[in-house]
Short mmCIF file of C-alpha atoms and ligand atoms in Angstrom, two decimals:
data_model
loop_
_atom_site.label_atom_id
_atom_site.label_comp_id
_atom_site.label_asym_id
_atom_site.label_seq_id
_atom_site.Cartn_x
_atom_site.Cartn_y
_atom_site.Cartn_z
CA MET A 1 24.03 12.77 -1.58
CA ASN A 2 28.22 14.47 -0.75
CA SER A 3 28.71 18.26 -1.19
CA VAL A 4 28.64 20.09 -4.27
CA PRO A 5 31.30 23.20 -4.02
CA GLU A 6 29.48 26.45 -4.25
CA LEU A 7 29.16 29.83 -3.88
CA ASN A 8 26.76 32.01 -0.84
CA VAL A 9 26.39 28.54 0.60
CA VAL A 10 24.86 29.31 4.46
CA LYS A 11 25.60 27.33 7.10
CA LYS A 12 23.78 27.90 10.72
CA ASP A 13 24.83 26.82 14.24
CA TRP A 14 22.31 23.85 14.69
CA ARG A 15 22.38 25.18 18.58
CA LYS A 16 21.70 28.53 18.06
CA VAL A 17 17.96 28.12 16.23
CA ASP A 18 15.07 27.19 16.53
CA LEU A 19 12.85 25.94 13.81
CA LYS A 20 14.95 23.54 11.23
CA ILE A 21 13.92 22.99 7.90
CA ALA A 22 14.95 20.81 4.71
CA LEU A 23 14.49 22.70 1.40
CA CYS A 24 13.63 19.42 -0.83
CA TYR A 25 12.94 19.05 -4.13
CA PRO A 26 12.49 15.82 -5.96
CA ASN A 27 15.24 14.81 -8.32
CA VAL A 28 18.50 16.35 -9.01
CA TYR A 29 20.71 18.62 -8.52
CA ARG A 30 21.21 19.96 -11.52
CA ALA A 31 17.97 20.39 -11.58
CA GLY A 32 17.05 22.50 -8.49
CA MET A 33 19.43 24.13 -9.00
CA SER A 34 18.27 24.98 -11.86
CA GLY A 35 15.83 27.10 -11.19
CA LEU A 36 15.01 29.55 -9.54
CA THR A 37 12.73 28.43 -6.85
CA VAL A 38 14.75 26.27 -4.95
CA ARG A 39 16.72 29.58 -4.59
CA LEU A 40 14.47 32.13 -3.76
CA LEU A 41 13.20 29.95 -0.69
CA TYR A 42 16.56 29.30 0.57
CA GLY A 43 17.48 32.84 0.69
CA LEU A 44 13.89 33.75 2.34
CA ILE A 45 13.55 30.96 5.53
CA ASN A 46 17.56 32.04 5.47
CA SER A 47 16.89 34.89 6.36
CA ARG A 48 15.31 34.40 8.58
CA GLU A 49 18.30 34.55 11.88
CA ASP A 50 15.01 31.76 14.03
CA VAL A 51 14.89 29.08 11.27
CA LEU A 52 17.70 27.27 9.04
CA CYS A 53 16.88 26.04 5.87
CA GLU A 54 19.64 23.41 4.07
CA ARG A 55 18.63 21.41 0.67
CA PHE A 56 18.07 18.38 -0.29
CA PHE A 57 18.37 16.20 -3.91
CA MET A 58 18.20 13.35 -5.41
CA PRO A 59 21.64 11.90 -4.97
CA THR A 60 22.94 10.63 -8.43
CA SER A 61 24.25 7.05 -7.38
CA ASP A 62 24.01 4.95 -4.32
CA GLU A 63 24.21 7.90 -1.55
CA PRO A 64 22.63 8.28 1.07
CA ILE A 65 20.26 11.18 1.45
CA ARG A 66 21.72 13.93 2.99
CA SER A 67 21.66 17.92 4.13
CA LEU A 68 23.99 19.71 1.40
CA GLU A 69 25.11 22.23 4.14
CA SER A 70 25.16 19.94 6.70
CA ASN A 71 25.53 15.82 5.34
CA GLN A 72 22.41 16.23 8.16
CA PRO A 73 19.71 13.30 7.64
CA LEU A 74 16.46 14.27 6.70
CA LYS A 75 14.83 13.10 9.09
CA LYS A 76 16.66 15.51 11.96
CA PHE A 77 15.25 18.34 10.69
CA ASP A 78 11.53 19.70 12.28
CA VAL A 79 10.26 20.79 9.26
CA ILE A 80 9.99 18.63 5.18
CA ALA A 81 9.13 21.53 3.12
CA PHE A 82 9.10 19.60 -0.63
CA THR A 83 8.92 22.02 -4.70
CA LEU A 84 6.62 20.11 -6.06
CA GLN A 85 7.50 22.08 -10.36
CA TYR A 86 6.77 18.77 -12.29
CA GLU A 87 4.07 15.83 -11.19
CA GLU A 88 7.05 13.28 -12.51
CA ASP A 89 9.05 14.20 -9.73
CA TYR A 90 5.55 12.79 -7.51
CA PRO A 91 6.97 9.47 -6.71
CA ASN A 92 10.86 10.55 -6.25
CA VAL A 93 9.25 12.83 -3.02
CA ILE A 94 8.12 9.82 -1.64
CA ARG A 95 11.77 7.84 -1.99
CA MET A 96 13.32 10.79 -0.62
CA LEU A 97 11.08 10.01 2.98
CA ILE A 98 11.56 5.92 2.60
CA GLU A 99 15.14 6.18 1.81
CA SER A 100 14.68 8.08 4.87
CA SER A 101 13.39 6.33 7.61
CA ILE A 102 10.43 8.14 7.74
CA GLN A 103 6.82 7.33 6.87
CA PRO A 104 5.89 8.39 3.64
CA ARG A 105 2.19 8.41 4.62
CA ARG A 106 0.76 11.07 7.19
CA ASN A 107 -1.46 9.07 9.39
CA ARG A 108 1.60 6.44 10.04
CA ARG A 109 3.88 8.81 11.27
CA SER A 110 4.15 10.94 14.47
CA ALA A 111 3.42 13.26 16.93
CA THR A 112 7.34 13.64 16.98
CA ASP A 113 7.72 13.34 13.08
CA PRO A 114 8.86 16.53 10.75
CA ILE A 115 5.67 17.90 9.10
CA ILE A 116 5.98 17.48 5.48
CA ILE A 117 4.47 20.77 3.27
CA GLY A 118 4.25 20.90 -1.31
CA GLY A 119 4.29 23.59 -2.39
CA GLY A 120 4.89 24.80 -5.79
CA PRO A 121 2.70 24.75 -8.77
CA CYS A 122 1.29 20.96 -8.82
CA ALA A 123 0.76 21.56 -5.41
CA THR A 124 -1.33 24.67 -5.83
CA SER A 125 -2.94 23.38 -9.45
CA ASN A 126 -3.34 20.13 -7.81
CA PRO A 127 -2.41 18.04 -5.17
CA GLU A 128 -5.03 15.65 -4.40
CA PRO A 129 -2.76 12.55 -6.16
CA LEU A 130 -0.60 13.10 -2.99
CA ALA A 131 -2.63 13.67 -0.63
CA GLU A 132 -2.43 10.92 1.56
CA PHE A 133 1.28 11.59 1.73
CA PHE A 134 1.68 15.20 3.25
CA ASP A 135 0.23 17.48 6.30
CA LEU A 136 0.10 20.36 4.43
CA PHE A 137 0.28 22.09 1.01
CA LEU A 138 0.58 26.18 0.28
CA ILE A 139 -1.59 27.41 -2.27
CA GLY A 140 0.28 29.75 -4.32
CA GLU A 141 2.73 31.59 -3.98
CA ALA A 142 5.34 31.25 -0.89
CA GLU A 143 6.37 35.47 -0.07
CA PRO A 144 3.01 36.09 1.90
CA VAL A 145 2.09 32.79 4.20
CA ILE A 146 5.95 30.90 5.13
CA ASP A 147 6.68 33.62 7.81
CA ILE A 148 2.61 33.18 9.27
CA LEU A 149 2.74 29.31 8.61
CA ILE A 150 7.46 29.37 10.22
CA ASP A 151 5.82 31.38 13.74
CA ARG A 152 2.84 29.32 14.17
CA ILE A 153 4.68 25.79 14.10
CA GLU A 154 6.97 27.63 16.04
CA SER A 155 4.46 28.91 18.66
CA TRP A 156 4.15 24.87 18.83
CA LYS A 157 4.75 22.94 22.40
CA ASP A 158 4.59 19.82 21.06
CA THR A 159 5.66 19.50 16.97
CA LYS A 160 2.39 19.12 14.67
CA SER A 161 -0.18 18.82 17.37
CA GLY A 162 -1.59 21.62 15.92
CA VAL A 163 -1.82 20.66 12.40
CA GLU A 164 -5.52 21.55 12.04
CA GLU A 165 -5.53 24.03 12.99
CA LEU A 166 -2.38 25.65 10.28
CA ALA A 167 -6.16 25.45 8.18
CA ASP A 168 -7.76 29.27 9.50
CA ILE A 169 -3.69 30.70 7.98
CA LYS A 170 -4.85 31.80 3.40
CA GLY A 171 -3.50 29.81 1.14
CA VAL A 172 -3.02 26.36 3.87
CA TYR A 173 -4.36 23.41 2.51
CA VAL A 174 -5.00 19.97 5.65
CA PRO A 175 -5.26 17.31 2.88
CA GLU A 176 -7.35 15.47 6.66
CA ILE A 177 -8.82 17.52 6.80
CA SER A 178 -9.86 19.08 2.77
CA ASN A 179 -10.67 23.11 4.10
CA GLN A 180 -11.59 24.69 1.19
CA THR A 181 -7.92 27.16 0.52
CA ASP A 182 -7.78 29.85 -1.76
CA ARG A 183 -4.28 31.26 -3.11
CA VAL A 184 -2.42 33.35 -1.35
CA TRP A 185 0.06 35.55 -4.13
CA CYS A 186 2.59 38.32 -3.99
CA ARG A 187 0.54 41.74 -3.94
CA ASP A 188 4.32 44.35 -3.29
CA PHE A 189 5.95 41.85 -6.20
CA ASN A 190 8.56 44.28 -6.68
CA SER A 191 9.94 45.24 -3.45
CA ALA A 192 9.28 41.41 -2.12
CA PHE A 193 12.61 39.54 -1.05
CA PHE A 194 14.50 38.34 -3.54
CA PRO A 195 17.96 36.36 -3.59
CA ILE A 196 20.78 38.56 -3.89
CA GLU A 197 23.79 35.58 -2.55
CA GLN A 198 22.42 33.03 -5.35
CA GLN A 199 24.43 29.32 -4.90
CA ILE A 200 26.41 29.04 -7.67
CA PRO A 201 28.27 25.13 -7.72
CA ILE A 202 31.66 25.84 -8.61
CA VAL A 203 32.71 22.93 -11.24
CA ASN A 204 33.27 22.33 -14.08
CA GLU A 205 31.07 23.47 -17.25
CA LYS A 206 30.85 19.08 -18.36
CA SER A 207 30.02 17.96 -14.54
CA PRO A 208 26.82 16.45 -13.68
CA TYR A 209 25.98 19.49 -9.95
CA MET A 210 26.59 22.73 -13.35
CA THR A 211 23.54 24.17 -13.73
CA VAL A 212 21.50 24.75 -17.34
CA PHE A 213 21.91 28.29 -18.03
CA GLY A 214 25.77 28.12 -15.97
CA LYS A 215 27.68 29.98 -13.91
CA SER A 216 25.08 33.51 -14.23
CA PHE A 217 22.63 34.72 -11.26
CA ALA A 218 19.36 34.60 -11.60
CA ILE A 219 16.98 37.64 -11.77
CA GLU A 220 12.60 37.47 -12.34
CA PRO A 221 11.63 40.81 -13.86
CA ILE A 222 7.83 40.04 -13.93
CA ARG A 223 5.25 36.74 -12.52
CA GLY A 224 1.98 36.31 -13.69
CA CYS A 225 1.00 36.27 -17.58
CA SER A 226 -1.62 38.33 -18.49
CA ARG A 227 -2.46 36.12 -21.85
CA PHE A 228 -4.07 33.59 -21.12
CA CYS A 229 -3.58 31.18 -23.34
CA ARG A 230 -6.03 28.50 -23.46
CA PHE A 231 -4.23 25.39 -22.30
CA CYS A 232 -1.70 27.02 -19.82
CA LEU A 233 -2.15 26.42 -16.19
CA TYR A 234 0.85 28.57 -15.43
CA SER A 235 -0.61 32.38 -16.58
CA HIS A 236 -3.96 30.60 -14.28
CA ILE A 237 -2.62 30.17 -11.22
CA SER A 238 -0.51 32.14 -11.15
CA PHE A 239 -2.30 35.60 -12.29
CA PRO A 240 -1.71 38.58 -12.04
CA GLN A 241 1.15 39.55 -14.21
CA ARG A 242 3.32 42.23 -11.93
CA GLU A 243 7.06 43.14 -12.60
CA ARG A 244 9.35 44.94 -10.77
CA SER A 245 10.97 48.22 -12.13
CA LEU A 246 13.41 48.63 -14.10
CA GLU A 247 15.11 50.29 -11.86
CA LYS A 248 14.81 47.53 -8.72
CA VAL A 249 15.38 45.07 -11.70
CA GLU A 250 18.70 46.81 -12.16
CA GLU A 251 19.25 47.82 -8.00
CA ILE A 252 19.29 43.84 -7.47
CA ILE A 253 21.68 42.83 -10.54
CA GLU A 254 23.74 44.78 -9.08
CA GLU A 255 24.35 44.44 -5.43
CA GLY A 256 23.84 40.38 -7.01
CA ILE A 257 26.44 40.59 -9.21
CA ARG A 258 29.20 41.69 -6.45
CA ARG A 259 27.76 39.35 -3.97
CA THR A 260 27.24 36.79 -6.18
CA PRO A 261 30.44 36.93 -8.63
CA VAL A 262 29.19 35.60 -11.52
CA ASP A 263 29.24 36.90 -14.77
CA LYS A 264 26.52 35.58 -16.74
CA VAL A 265 22.25 37.21 -16.08
CA SER A 266 19.70 34.72 -16.72
CA LEU A 267 15.73 36.22 -16.88
CA ILE A 268 13.60 34.52 -15.87
CA GLY A 269 10.64 33.52 -16.52
CA ALA A 270 7.35 31.89 -18.42
CA SER A 271 6.53 35.73 -19.25
CA ILE A 272 8.97 37.27 -19.71
CA PHE A 273 8.87 39.08 -23.66
CA ASN A 274 5.73 40.74 -21.48
CA TYR A 275 8.44 42.79 -19.29
CA LYS A 276 7.43 46.37 -20.68
CA TYR A 277 11.66 46.93 -19.93
CA LEU A 278 12.58 44.30 -21.88
CA GLU A 279 15.13 45.95 -24.19
CA ASP A 280 16.08 48.61 -22.17
CA LEU A 281 17.12 45.70 -19.26
CA CYS A 282 19.28 43.52 -21.87
CA ASP A 283 21.07 46.62 -22.76
CA TYR A 284 21.86 47.54 -19.01
CA ILE A 285 23.15 44.00 -18.80
CA VAL A 286 24.93 43.81 -21.65
CA SER A 287 26.08 47.26 -21.32
CA SER A 288 27.86 46.31 -17.46
CA GLY A 289 29.67 43.67 -18.65
CA LEU A 290 27.27 40.86 -18.70
CA ARG A 291 26.07 37.30 -20.99
CA LEU A 292 22.67 37.17 -21.23
CA ALA A 293 20.51 33.97 -21.35
CA LEU A 294 17.50 34.51 -22.12
CA PRO A 295 13.94 31.88 -21.81
CA SER A 296 12.05 32.78 -24.96
CA ILE A 297 10.29 35.32 -26.55
CA ARG A 298 7.62 36.26 -28.78
CA PRO A 299 8.30 37.70 -32.24
CA GLU A 300 7.20 40.96 -31.73
CA ASN A 301 10.07 42.18 -29.20
CA VAL A 302 12.60 40.94 -32.15
CA THR A 303 14.22 44.17 -32.95
CA GLU A 304 17.76 44.86 -34.53
CA HIS A 305 18.59 46.02 -31.12
CA LEU A 306 17.25 43.55 -29.75
CA ALA A 307 18.89 40.63 -31.99
CA LYS A 308 21.66 43.05 -31.55
CA ILE A 309 22.31 43.04 -27.67
CA LEU A 310 21.17 38.77 -27.95
CA ARG A 311 24.13 38.78 -29.67
CA LYS A 312 26.65 40.83 -27.68
CA GLY A 313 25.93 39.15 -24.53
CA GLN A 314 27.25 35.98 -26.24
CA GLN A 315 22.75 34.38 -26.47
CA ARG A 316 23.69 31.45 -29.03
CA ASN A 317 19.50 30.52 -30.07
CA VAL A 318 16.17 31.35 -29.23
CA THR A 319 13.52 29.86 -28.32
CA LEU A 320 9.53 30.84 -29.77
CA ALA A 321 6.92 28.62 -29.12
CA PRO A 322 4.18 29.38 -31.58
CA ASP A 323 2.13 26.47 -30.05
CA ALA A 324 -0.01 25.85 -33.17
CA ALA A 325 0.56 26.66 -36.10
CA THR A 326 -2.63 27.25 -37.99
CA PRO A 327 -4.72 30.03 -37.35
CA LYS A 328 -8.04 27.78 -36.15
CA MET A 329 -5.72 26.36 -33.75
CA GLN A 330 -4.20 29.01 -32.77
CA GLU A 331 -7.78 30.25 -31.71
CA ILE A 332 -8.55 26.94 -30.28
CA ILE A 333 -5.43 27.67 -27.65
CA GLY A 334 -5.90 31.10 -27.36
CA LYS A 335 -3.16 33.11 -28.67
CA ARG A 336 -1.53 34.13 -31.99
CA MET A 337 1.64 34.65 -33.24
CA SER A 338 1.08 35.21 -37.24
CA GLU A 339 3.68 33.89 -39.53
CA ALA A 340 4.96 36.17 -40.98
CA ASP A 341 5.94 37.98 -37.74
CA MET A 342 7.71 35.00 -36.81
CA VAL A 343 9.81 35.13 -40.57
CA ASP A 344 10.23 38.76 -39.38
CA ALA A 345 11.79 37.91 -36.56
CA VAL A 346 14.44 35.63 -36.94
CA LYS A 347 15.31 36.89 -40.35
CA ILE A 348 16.74 39.77 -37.67
CA LEU A 349 17.71 36.71 -35.37
CA LEU A 350 19.95 35.11 -37.97
CA ARG A 351 21.02 38.25 -39.24
CA HIS A 352 23.04 39.38 -36.21
CA GLU A 353 24.28 36.01 -36.42
CA ILE A 354 22.11 34.54 -33.79
CA ARG A 355 21.30 30.15 -35.74
CA ARG A 356 20.23 28.54 -33.05
CA LEU A 357 16.17 28.31 -33.40
CA LYS A 358 13.77 26.24 -30.85
CA LEU A 359 9.84 26.27 -31.94
CA TYR A 360 7.84 24.82 -29.54
CA PHE A 361 4.47 23.00 -30.43
CA ILE A 362 1.48 21.15 -28.71
CA ILE A 363 0.23 18.54 -30.34
CA GLY A 364 -3.25 16.31 -29.72
CA LEU A 365 -4.79 19.87 -29.69
CA PRO A 366 -8.93 19.23 -29.02
CA SER A 367 -10.02 19.70 -32.80
CA GLU A 368 -6.85 19.28 -34.39
CA GLU A 369 -7.34 17.31 -37.73
CA ARG A 370 -4.05 16.28 -40.08
CA GLU A 371 -3.99 19.76 -42.13
CA ASP A 372 -3.45 21.49 -38.47
CA VAL A 373 0.20 18.74 -38.08
CA GLU A 374 0.81 19.25 -41.44
CA ALA A 375 0.92 22.41 -40.78
CA ILE A 376 4.44 22.26 -38.32
CA ALA A 377 6.09 20.91 -40.91
CA GLU A 378 5.36 23.62 -43.16
CA LEU A 379 5.92 26.38 -40.88
CA SER A 380 9.22 24.79 -39.61
CA LYS A 381 10.05 24.86 -42.74
CA LYS A 382 9.60 28.72 -44.38
CA ILE A 383 11.44 29.94 -40.52
CA ALA A 384 14.14 27.62 -41.96
CA ASP A 385 14.70 29.23 -44.74
CA ALA A 386 15.17 32.33 -43.67
CA GLY A 387 17.84 30.97 -43.79
CA TYR A 388 20.15 28.13 -41.18
CA GLY A 389 21.58 26.00 -41.54
CA PRO A 390 22.32 22.03 -41.00
CA LYS A 391 20.26 21.42 -37.03
CA ALA A 392 19.99 24.78 -37.08
CA VAL A 393 15.87 24.89 -36.29
CA HIS A 394 14.73 22.32 -33.22
CA ILE A 395 11.17 21.50 -32.79
CA SER A 396 9.68 20.30 -29.68
CA ILE A 397 6.63 18.84 -29.85
CA ASN A 398 4.94 18.24 -27.19
CA PRO A 399 1.13 15.86 -26.73
CA LEU A 400 -1.07 18.19 -24.27
CA ILE A 401 -1.35 17.33 -20.94
CA PRO A 402 -4.39 19.68 -19.84
CA LYS A 403 -4.64 20.97 -16.59
CA PRO A 404 -6.94 22.08 -13.50
CA HIS A 405 -7.72 25.75 -13.35
CA THR A 406 -7.79 25.96 -17.61
CA PRO A 407 -10.28 25.64 -20.41
CA PHE A 408 -8.21 22.76 -21.01
CA GLN A 409 -9.10 21.12 -17.91
CA ASN A 410 -11.95 19.27 -18.87
CA GLU A 411 -10.10 17.45 -22.09
CA ASN A 412 -8.92 13.77 -22.50
CA PRO A 413 -4.73 13.90 -23.12
CA PRO A 414 -3.82 12.32 -26.57
CA SER A 415 -3.71 8.89 -26.65
CA VAL A 416 0.23 7.26 -26.66
CA ALA A 417 -0.75 5.81 -30.30
CA TYR A 418 -2.87 9.20 -31.59
CA THR A 419 1.10 11.20 -30.40
CA ARG A 420 3.65 8.14 -32.16
CA SER A 421 1.23 8.64 -35.06
CA VAL A 422 1.28 12.48 -34.80
CA LEU A 423 4.94 12.34 -35.32
CA ARG A 424 5.71 8.94 -38.08
CA LEU A 425 3.18 12.08 -39.93
CA LEU A 426 5.26 15.81 -38.85
CA ARG A 427 8.96 13.01 -39.39
CA ALA A 428 8.30 11.72 -42.69
CA LYS A 429 6.66 15.86 -43.70
CA LEU A 430 10.47 16.81 -42.52
CA ARG A 431 13.06 14.02 -43.34
CA GLY A 432 16.04 14.91 -45.69
CA ASP A 433 15.30 18.85 -44.28
CA ARG A 434 18.94 18.63 -42.59
CA ARG A 435 17.91 22.27 -40.87
CA ILE A 436 14.84 20.87 -38.82
CA THR A 437 15.56 18.04 -35.82
CA ILE A 438 13.02 16.97 -33.52
CA GLU A 439 12.01 15.66 -30.03
CA CYS A 440 9.22 14.96 -27.61
CA LEU A 441 8.33 14.08 -24.64
CA ASP A 442 8.06 10.32 -24.47
CA PRO A 443 4.51 9.54 -25.01
CA ARG A 444 4.43 7.11 -22.43
CA TYR A 445 5.71 9.63 -19.84
CA ALA A 446 3.41 12.55 -21.20
CA GLN A 447 -0.12 10.00 -20.17
CA ILE A 448 1.12 9.59 -16.54
CA GLN A 449 2.35 13.50 -16.57
CA SER A 450 -1.63 13.93 -17.64
CA LEU A 451 -3.02 11.03 -15.17
CA LEU A 452 -1.21 12.36 -11.98
CA SER A 453 -2.43 15.93 -13.38
CA LEU A 454 -5.87 15.52 -13.66
CA GLY A 455 -6.19 12.79 -10.63
CA ASP A 456 -7.35 12.31 -7.34
CA ARG A 457 -6.76 10.52 -3.50
CA ARG A 458 -6.71 6.78 -5.78
CA LEU A 459 -3.17 7.76 -7.15
CA GLY A 460 -1.84 7.29 -4.19
CA ASP A 461 -1.42 3.42 -4.02
CA VAL A 462 0.44 4.40 -7.45
CA VAL A 463 2.70 6.86 -6.64
CA GLU A 464 3.67 5.04 -3.57
CA LEU A 465 4.06 1.68 -5.95
CA VAL A 466 6.08 3.73 -8.11
CA ALA A 467 8.00 4.21 -5.46
CA ARG A 468 9.03 1.59 -3.48
CA TYR A 469 9.06 -0.13 -7.29
CA GLY A 470 12.47 2.35 -8.30
CA GLY A 471 10.49 4.19 -11.30
CA GLY A 472 10.78 3.59 -14.96
CA LEU A 473 8.33 2.69 -16.64
CA GLY A 474 8.50 -0.49 -16.10
CA ALA A 475 7.26 -0.02 -12.29
CA TRP A 476 4.66 2.46 -13.65
CA ARG A 477 3.62 -0.07 -15.98
CA ARG A 478 3.68 -2.54 -12.53
CA SER A 479 1.68 0.02 -9.87
CA LEU A 480 -1.72 0.68 -12.38
CA LYS A 481 -1.75 -2.96 -13.26
CA THR A 482 -1.63 -3.86 -8.91
CA CYS A 483 -3.86 -0.82 -8.40
CA GLY A 484 -6.28 -2.26 -10.75
CA ILE A 485 -6.03 2.00 -12.46
CA ASN A 486 -6.36 1.44 -16.91
CA LEU A 487 -4.84 4.76 -17.37
CA GLU A 488 -6.34 5.11 -20.89
CA LYS A 489 -9.43 5.06 -19.11
CA TYR A 490 -8.90 7.12 -15.60
CA LEU A 491 -9.15 10.11 -17.67
CA ARG A 492 -11.27 9.35 -20.77
CA ASP A 493 -14.24 8.85 -18.03
CA ARG A 494 -13.63 11.12 -15.48
CA ASN A 495 -16.55 13.78 -15.26
CA ILE A 496 -15.61 17.52 -14.60
CA ASP A 497 -19.11 18.60 -14.43
CA GLU A 498 -19.78 15.45 -11.75
CA TYR A 499 -16.63 15.34 -9.36
CA ILE A 500 -13.23 17.84 -10.08
CA PRO A 501 -10.52 16.37 -7.82
CA TRP A 502 -9.01 19.46 -6.50
CA LYS A 503 -12.48 21.46 -5.92
CA ASN A 504 -11.15 22.66 -2.35
CA ILE A 505 -8.71 24.99 -4.04
CA ASN A 506 -9.95 28.20 -5.46
CA VAL A 507 -7.00 29.66 -7.44
CA GLY A 508 -9.75 32.32 -8.06
CA ALA A 509 -9.67 31.48 -12.15
CA ASN A 510 -12.88 33.13 -14.46
CA ILE A 511 -12.85 30.04 -17.02
CA VAL A 512 -13.81 29.93 -20.52
CA LYS A 513 -15.56 27.40 -21.17
S1 SF4 B 601 1.96 33.76 -23.32
FE1 SF4 B 601 3.70 31.39 -22.92
S2 SF4 B 601 3.20 31.93 -20.46
FE2 SF4 B 601 2.00 32.52 -21.68
S3 SF4 B 601 -0.45 32.16 -21.18
FE3 SF4 B 601 0.99 32.26 -23.42
S4 SF4 B 601 1.22 29.97 -22.82
FE4 SF4 B 601 1.07 30.65 -20.89
#
């Protein structure tokens, strides 16, 4: 893709490094640069003088796939590292390789081809659907293992001469030999590397390259979540919960804003509401004259003071994720959020003029009945009654995608027909209520996500075909048919007591069914 004007791009002299790493995000720039992962890995790898790291994204048009930094093709790099955040991006991985004239199948590449590495939550939870394409996967977090891995690769005389030997590094899974692998995680999170110089697109707000949080400095005060909701992959592959001290976070922000001159800080982390110093941190950010972006909170976080700070920090909307609406379903998912607490919280937010709300729910949960679905509409209305205006409450309905290593790994996802019936029911119950809007992930894509989340190596053929057919639902239909896979039957007939595709991956989670 053509380069994007950015702050803090790292351009190194190709002649002065020992190893060249392509960091690939298998989706477009806006998607990749809206999170922290790419900026973190980019900073971490480039902090070594002997290595250069350049970024690749899926182009938005017919442009060739080239690095942002020096317009080089993927083939010129020694290592190609993909961060795998979402299953639906898998065909894009293959497309990026094919369009770069790199053989996607591991066993058809030669010793002089780049070594291809996968990491991120999808690799950690179940790398098997992509096992035929990658030389190795990193299981867990990059910080503890990246230097060891780079040193070992640098020590090779011929590229790829010893991929299998890398399996002795803790956290490295080599699909060729299917070694037992333990997840690695960063033990000293407080002093772990953090990117102070972050890449910010210098484009206008309407540009397709503008990130979701706009021009903001991202900070990760907390990692992991101690709540272990039973559907939640994040908590089961990112434990234990770790926090940076308030002092450390303030230090990072102060230096970060000096080196990344923006006027907004976005707090990153699925469990940011658990951060012990959340209110103090928000206070610090806003009193430093910066705007604030907070991804999601719990009702018990919402105090008059926090609401006042959020308003001052120009946070215009707030997200609550009850995920289920009845006490029965909340018990089943292991996540409790009382109706009274939610109503009290939104009343406070409304008093401080934070007038937009997003609510997340999961449907297709085990033992779900009609009344549990109807309760989603009733709860949303009660919350809207606190004083929301037209189109101010946005409900996000998410079909259950069972995840490996969680107590729901053996559950079946809802069928497309069931999800559609739930949506019809919710729309009927909320018809005429102008305060509430509903969105739902296309149930057909949700099923594909479940398939890739829970599947095994047989899916490699399907993913490659989808890539070759150009992606999209039609390509999925055709590819599944060609490979003789009936998606719903494949998911339904799994017997996890006999065969677990991710059996070689030990994340250390103690699953309570
Ligand atoms: S609170 Fe959120 S991040 Fe934590 S376990 Fe539950 S769903 Fe996951």
